[in-house]
Every structure is written in structure tokens, then in C-alpha cells.
XYZ file of C-alpha atoms in Angstrom:
329
model
C -0.059 -0.092 0.063
C 1.502 3.282 -0.988
C 0.697 6.775 0.314
C 0.664 10.177 -1.568
C 4.335 10.661 -0.758
C 5.301 7.168 -2.337
C 6.612 5.694 0.855
C 5.574 2.461 2.182
C 3.247 2.525 5.180
C 4.775 0.005 7.901
C 2.923 0.870 11.118
C 0.157 2.852 12.951
C 0.241 4.838 16.167
C -2.503 3.702 18.616
C -2.917 6.590 20.878
C -5.092 4.394 23.344
C -6.842 6.232 26.300
C -4.227 8.169 27.824
C -0.922 9.702 27.268
C -0.229 10.351 30.969
C 2.351 7.783 31.801
C 1.213 7.746 35.449
C -2.134 6.323 34.302
C -0.692 3.341 32.468
C -0.229 0.889 35.456
C -3.758 1.607 36.460
C -5.041 0.949 32.876
C -2.901 -2.227 32.581
C -4.175 -3.602 35.759
C -7.810 -2.763 35.071
C -7.732 -4.485 31.488
C -5.663 -7.310 32.673
C -8.365 -8.066 35.355
C -11.008 -7.828 32.932
C -9.562 -9.857 30.371
C -8.824 -12.722 32.755
C -12.241 -12.539 34.209
C -13.661 -12.727 30.718
C -11.581 -15.814 29.479
C -11.942 -17.811 32.617
C -15.687 -16.846 32.904
C -16.559 -17.901 29.562
C -14.143 -20.971 29.799
C -16.228 -22.007 32.978
C -19.434 -21.972 30.820
C -17.968 -24.176 28.258
C -16.778 -26.477 30.604
C -19.928 -26.778 32.526
C -21.735 -27.323 29.135
C -19.396 -30.004 28.044
C -19.168 -31.946 31.319
C -23.249 -32.052 31.989
C -24.930 -34.053 29.521
C -28.214 -32.593 30.796
C -26.997 -29.149 28.941
C -26.309 -31.060 25.692
C -29.358 -29.160 24.071
C -29.625 -26.600 21.214
C -29.806 -23.731 23.506
C -26.454 -24.529 25.508
C -24.820 -25.332 22.267
C -25.315 -21.917 20.907
C -24.162 -20.602 24.330
C -21.067 -22.799 24.327
C -20.404 -21.197 20.714
C -21.096 -17.662 22.043
C -18.742 -17.859 24.925
C -15.860 -19.125 22.519
C -16.410 -16.306 20.154
C -16.429 -13.901 23.222
C -13.027 -15.250 24.257
C -11.732 -14.803 20.848
C -13.336 -11.460 20.661
C -11.713 -9.996 23.535
C -8.425 -11.756 22.480
C -8.367 -9.921 19.260
C -7.621 -6.574 20.930
C -6.561 -6.596 24.790
C -3.466 -8.681 24.457
C -1.994 -6.191 21.975
C -2.909 -3.027 24.167
C -1.513 -4.819 27.311
C 1.858 -5.565 25.441
C 2.083 -2.115 24.179
C 1.735 -0.760 27.755
C 4.405 -3.163 28.962
C 6.784 -2.329 26.309
C 6.099 1.520 26.253
C 5.078 1.656 22.855
C 2.071 2.817 20.860
C 2.998 1.021 17.436
C 1.251 -1.590 15.629
C 2.473 -2.815 12.174
C 0.396 -2.555 9.044
C 0.187 -6.425 8.661
C -0.853 -6.719 12.482
C -3.464 -3.885 12.081
C -5.110 -5.439 9.050
C -5.225 -8.744 10.910
C -6.747 -7.348 13.874
C -9.397 -5.478 11.763
C -10.404 -8.701 10.012
C -10.747 -10.677 13.160
C -12.474 -8.142 15.175
C -14.973 -7.791 12.352
C -15.269 -11.696 12.383
C -16.019 -11.961 15.977
C -18.376 -8.979 16.275
C -20.298 -10.284 13.297
C -20.401 -13.807 14.998
C -21.723 -12.513 18.248
C -24.510 -10.711 16.196
C -25.506 -13.777 14.177
C -25.227 -16.103 17.260
C -27.463 -14.204 19.406
C -30.091 -14.037 16.597
C -29.860 -17.939 16.215
C -30.475 -18.198 20.039
C -33.321 -15.857 19.826
C -34.876 -18.252 16.985
C -34.185 -21.130 19.295
C -36.099 -19.474 22.029
C -38.992 -18.675 19.727
C -39.406 -22.385 18.466
C -39.045 -23.668 22.199
C -41.952 -21.355 23.590
C -43.873 -21.049 20.420
C -43.670 -24.531 19.022
C -42.772 -26.769 22.178
C -44.106 -30.027 20.696
C -41.937 -29.614 17.547
C -38.913 -28.217 19.107
C -36.596 -31.314 19.050
C -37.931 -32.068 15.402
C -37.052 -28.552 14.126
C -34.015 -27.751 16.253
C -32.120 -30.847 15.337
C -28.286 -31.306 15.675
C -28.006 -30.941 11.779
C -29.673 -27.474 11.610
C -27.767 -26.568 14.640
C -24.574 -27.285 13.185
C -25.663 -25.515 9.968
C -26.737 -22.339 11.747
C -23.274 -22.034 13.443
C -21.409 -23.047 10.124
C -23.462 -20.338 8.009
C -22.553 -17.599 10.653
C -19.014 -18.376 10.451
C -19.059 -18.537 6.673
C -20.831 -15.093 6.376
C -18.835 -13.502 8.980
C -15.530 -14.825 7.491
C -16.491 -13.756 3.947
C -17.574 -10.349 5.165
C -14.430 -9.583 6.982
C -12.306 -10.600 4.254
C -14.049 -8.500 1.763
C -13.797 -5.348 3.925
C -10.207 -6.168 4.863
C -9.324 -6.484 0.960
C -11.158 -3.147 0.236
C -8.987 -1.565 2.993
C -5.663 -3.078 1.076
C -6.229 -0.639 -1.971
C -6.080 2.353 0.496
C -3.356 4.748 0.515
C -2.320 6.838 3.598
C -0.418 10.066 3.979
C 1.578 11.457 7.095
C -1.171 11.231 9.755
C -1.116 7.845 11.072
C -2.369 8.016 14.512
C -5.496 6.087 15.458
C -7.422 7.481 18.331
C -8.293 4.085 19.892
C -6.727 1.112 21.653
C -6.983 -1.192 18.588
C -7.393 -0.817 14.882
C -11.017 0.219 14.715
C -12.037 -0.222 11.034
C -13.897 3.050 10.846
C -11.048 4.905 12.336
C -8.423 3.468 9.859
C -10.650 4.436 6.770
C -11.009 7.844 8.023
C -7.150 8.260 8.129
C -6.853 7.466 4.338
C -5.899 10.177 1.865
C -7.212 8.162 -1.008
C -10.958 7.867 -2.062
C -12.786 5.857 0.602
C -16.404 6.050 -1.047
C -16.348 2.403 -2.078
C -15.130 1.293 1.645
C -17.879 3.469 3.230
C -20.583 2.327 0.931
C -19.611 -1.324 1.791
C -19.160 -0.782 5.338
C -22.653 0.777 5.897
C -24.137 -1.809 3.700
C -22.531 -4.404 5.651
C -23.863 -2.763 8.930
C -27.368 -2.576 7.461
C -27.611 -5.956 6.048
C -25.483 -7.966 8.901
C -26.599 -5.707 11.782
C -29.944 -4.476 11.071
C -31.020 -7.852 9.553
C -30.367 -9.914 12.695
C -31.543 -7.344 15.053
C -34.931 -7.085 13.113
C -34.995 -11.098 13.493
C -34.328 -10.716 16.968
C -37.273 -8.087 17.570
C -39.526 -10.335 15.530
C -38.550 -13.453 17.614
C -39.470 -11.627 20.820
C -42.497 -10.148 19.658
C -43.873 -13.795 18.912
C -42.496 -14.804 22.194
C -44.261 -12.054 24.230
C -47.332 -12.909 22.265
C -47.196 -16.463 22.953
C -46.463 -15.868 26.689
C -49.431 -13.788 27.172
C -51.514 -16.601 25.828
C -50.555 -18.558 28.676
C -53.293 -18.672 31.311
C -51.423 -19.628 34.541
C -48.789 -17.079 36.254
C -46.617 -19.968 36.923
C -46.619 -21.054 33.049
C -45.851 -17.291 32.254
C -42.846 -17.094 34.483
C -41.345 -20.393 33.624
C -41.669 -19.596 29.824
C -40.172 -16.140 30.272
C -37.331 -17.428 32.792
C -35.985 -19.448 29.692
C -35.036 -16.542 27.640
C -34.560 -13.815 30.321
C -30.765 -14.464 30.244
C -30.470 -14.300 26.595
C -32.529 -11.189 26.437
C -30.390 -9.424 28.920
C -27.361 -10.372 26.907
C -29.110 -8.701 23.631
C -30.045 -5.926 25.313
C -26.524 -5.170 26.644
C -24.910 -6.072 23.107
C -26.911 -3.751 21.150
C -27.532 -0.714 23.543
C -23.632 -0.719 23.950
C -22.990 -0.927 20.235
C -25.551 1.758 19.575
C -24.296 3.977 22.191
C -20.791 3.597 20.673
C -21.887 4.495 17.323
C -23.639 7.572 18.536
C -20.632 8.538 20.532
C -18.200 8.091 17.696
C -20.670 10.052 15.452
C -20.984 12.846 17.835
C -17.019 13.105 18.810
C -15.453 12.409 15.371
C -12.555 10.198 16.426
C -11.557 11.520 19.846
C -10.433 9.396 22.807
C -14.166 9.159 24.265
C -15.117 7.072 21.149
C -12.280 4.490 22.328
C -13.605 4.574 26.184
C -17.207 4.230 25.032
C -16.189 1.250 22.733
C -14.943 -0.476 25.957
C -18.456 -1.219 26.701
C -19.156 -3.700 23.823
C -15.536 -4.833 23.236
C -14.637 -5.712 26.747
C -17.613 -5.071 29.395
C -20.151 -7.121 27.416
C -18.276 -10.400 26.852
C -16.997 -9.922 30.619
C -20.526 -9.780 31.738
C -22.185 -12.485 29.909
C -20.951 -15.470 31.883
C -22.408 -13.607 34.965
C -25.680 -13.075 33.313
C -25.937 -16.631 32.419
C -24.392 -18.388 35.607
C -26.691 -15.970 38.009
C -29.934 -15.996 36.137
C -29.948 -19.771 34.769
C -30.269 -22.347 37.299
C -29.310 -25.078 34.933
C -25.848 -23.357 34.480
C -25.556 -22.957 38.262
C -26.379 -26.455 39.043
C -23.873 -27.764 36.423
C -21.141 -25.316 37.940
C -22.001 -26.519 41.535
C -21.466 -30.195 40.147
C -18.395 -29.263 38.461
C -16.577 -27.604 41.170
C -18.001 -30.501 43.630
C -16.434 -33.310 41.310
C -13.165 -31.372 41.368
C -13.097 -30.984 45.075
C -13.797 -34.679 45.332
C -11.425 -35.806 42.804
C -8.357 -33.646 44.307
C -8.419 -35.850 47.675
C -9.002 -39.057 45.904
C -5.920 -38.614 43.654
C -3.817 -37.244 46.532
C -4.694 -40.418 48.600
C -3.808 -42.810 45.664
C -0.543 -41.198 45.084
C 0.277 -41.695 48.905
C -0.620 -45.151 48.700
C 1.380 -45.795 45.416
C 4.581 -44.036 47.459
C 3.826 -46.223 50.434
C 3.797 -49.431 48.330
C 6.949 -48.363 46.467
C 8.731 -47.651 49.993
C 7.928 -51.170 51.414
C 9.409 -52.617 48.105
């Protein structure tokens, strides 16, 4: 990629949150804590679902995929930011920036698609309970996840390839803690009309489309719940999708807040601060929402930790017995 002065672009500068060196240890500790909580929290959800045969259902299959995507999502941006703080540099190479943009776009789209698939799953479970196991069969569940990955990968590849054609001039500072796609495009000194058209087209199609699907699913779910006569039946039906509804609200509200913030501030540091909500806070809160509001997950986690607590002393006792036998011989 060659800019206007015919010199090869090799790196960008990530301005991050603050230039104050005294704040860097605080920022490092805060984001390291949030990163570790997110990774271990989502890993626990995955392990709980894998280890409990009662959770081998479409709903928890999609949840385990969402937890895996959230781990990948936060790992796309935070480790590089932490490394820059440790090495006291703000540089990211051109190749690393493009790679980061690709995977960021991929995983944010996967989050979007999986939340949509999960709302469809709840729609079938509540509105068509007698046909649920027939409709949401393993083949369909696998295809829905596979299609989500394929669409996300192809769109991310298209957006990244379009970014390759851009040329940059002298201002290479990104007012963010990662290579945010829109911010990088704004730095280009070549024509970005095609990039902007494709970007907003993708947002409308792959963002607005799933959001419309989620709204439709929950409108049908609410209508179906109102048709249930008993209060206990209504509560049971709503409780099965309460966790998912909380995650959907968090994801879309924070995403909309970031969009409005970036549109109002035009690339200032406040945009980077606002984006923390959906890039870091949302993946971190997902395990807490599902573990606190979902009885099946809570029961599975208690069983998982209970088995680990039982196995520990048993293994230690067996090792002691083996040592005693060896000492006798």
C-alpha cells in the first residue's frame, strides 16, 4: 500500500486512552483483570456445558459457541494493548493492524449472528414446544453455526481486501486502543467512497437484519407468553429466555451507544472509552448473566466444582498409597 508521498506504510500509532504515563499501570491492571475474568468466566461456561449431559441441548450448544466467540473477540484487541503498555510503545505494524481488523469484524459479526440464532431457538422452544426437538435437530444447529462463520469470514475478508487498496499520507495516529475499522478508513488520503458504501451496507444487512430478526422473535415470544393462562407457566416460559434477552439488550445498547458517541465526537478519545462497553464489558458480563440467572448453569457449575473437590483428595490419597507401596518394596 503506497501513500501520497510514495513511501511504504509500515505501522500505525495507537493513541489508546491516555498519554499520562502515571495512568498506564492503572489501565494495565484494570484491563488485565477484565481480560482474565472474561476468559476464565467463558471457559467455565463451556466446561460446565461439556461436562453436563443435561446441557447437551441446542440452547446450550449455541451458548457454548457464544462463550468461545467472546473469548476470541476480547483476545483480538486486549493482549496487544497490554503488550504496548508493557513495552511502552504505541506502535502496531500495518500487517498486524489489518489482521486485527479482520478478526475484530469476524467475531463481532459472529456475536451478532449467534444472538440471532439463540433468539430463534427460544422462539421455537416457547411457540412450538411439541415440535422443538424435530425442528432444532443437531444438523440444523450445526448448519446455523457454520453459516454464521462463513458469512462472517467472507464479509470480514471483503472489508479487509477493500482496505488494502487505500493509501495513507502522514497522519497515522489512530485515536483508539485497537485498529478500529472506521478509524483506519478515516486516516486514508485516497478515495474511500467504496469502503464507506460497503461498510454501511454490511452494517445495515448483517447488523440491522439480525436485530430485526431478534425483535420479531421476541414479539412472537411475548405474544405466546400472554396466551398462557397460569402465572407459573408465564414465569417459566419467560425465565428460559431472560438471560438471552439481557445479553441482547447489553450488546445492542452498548453498540448503539458507541456508534452515536463516535458520530458525535469524530474520532476523539471518548469514542475509544465508549467502545470498551461492547468490546470488553459485554463479553465479561455474559458469563455472570448466564450463571446468575440460569438455574441449569448454576447447578452444572456446582456439580463441576464439587467433582473437582472430590477428585482432588482421591487422587492425592492414591498417590500416597503408591508411594507407601514403593517404599515397602
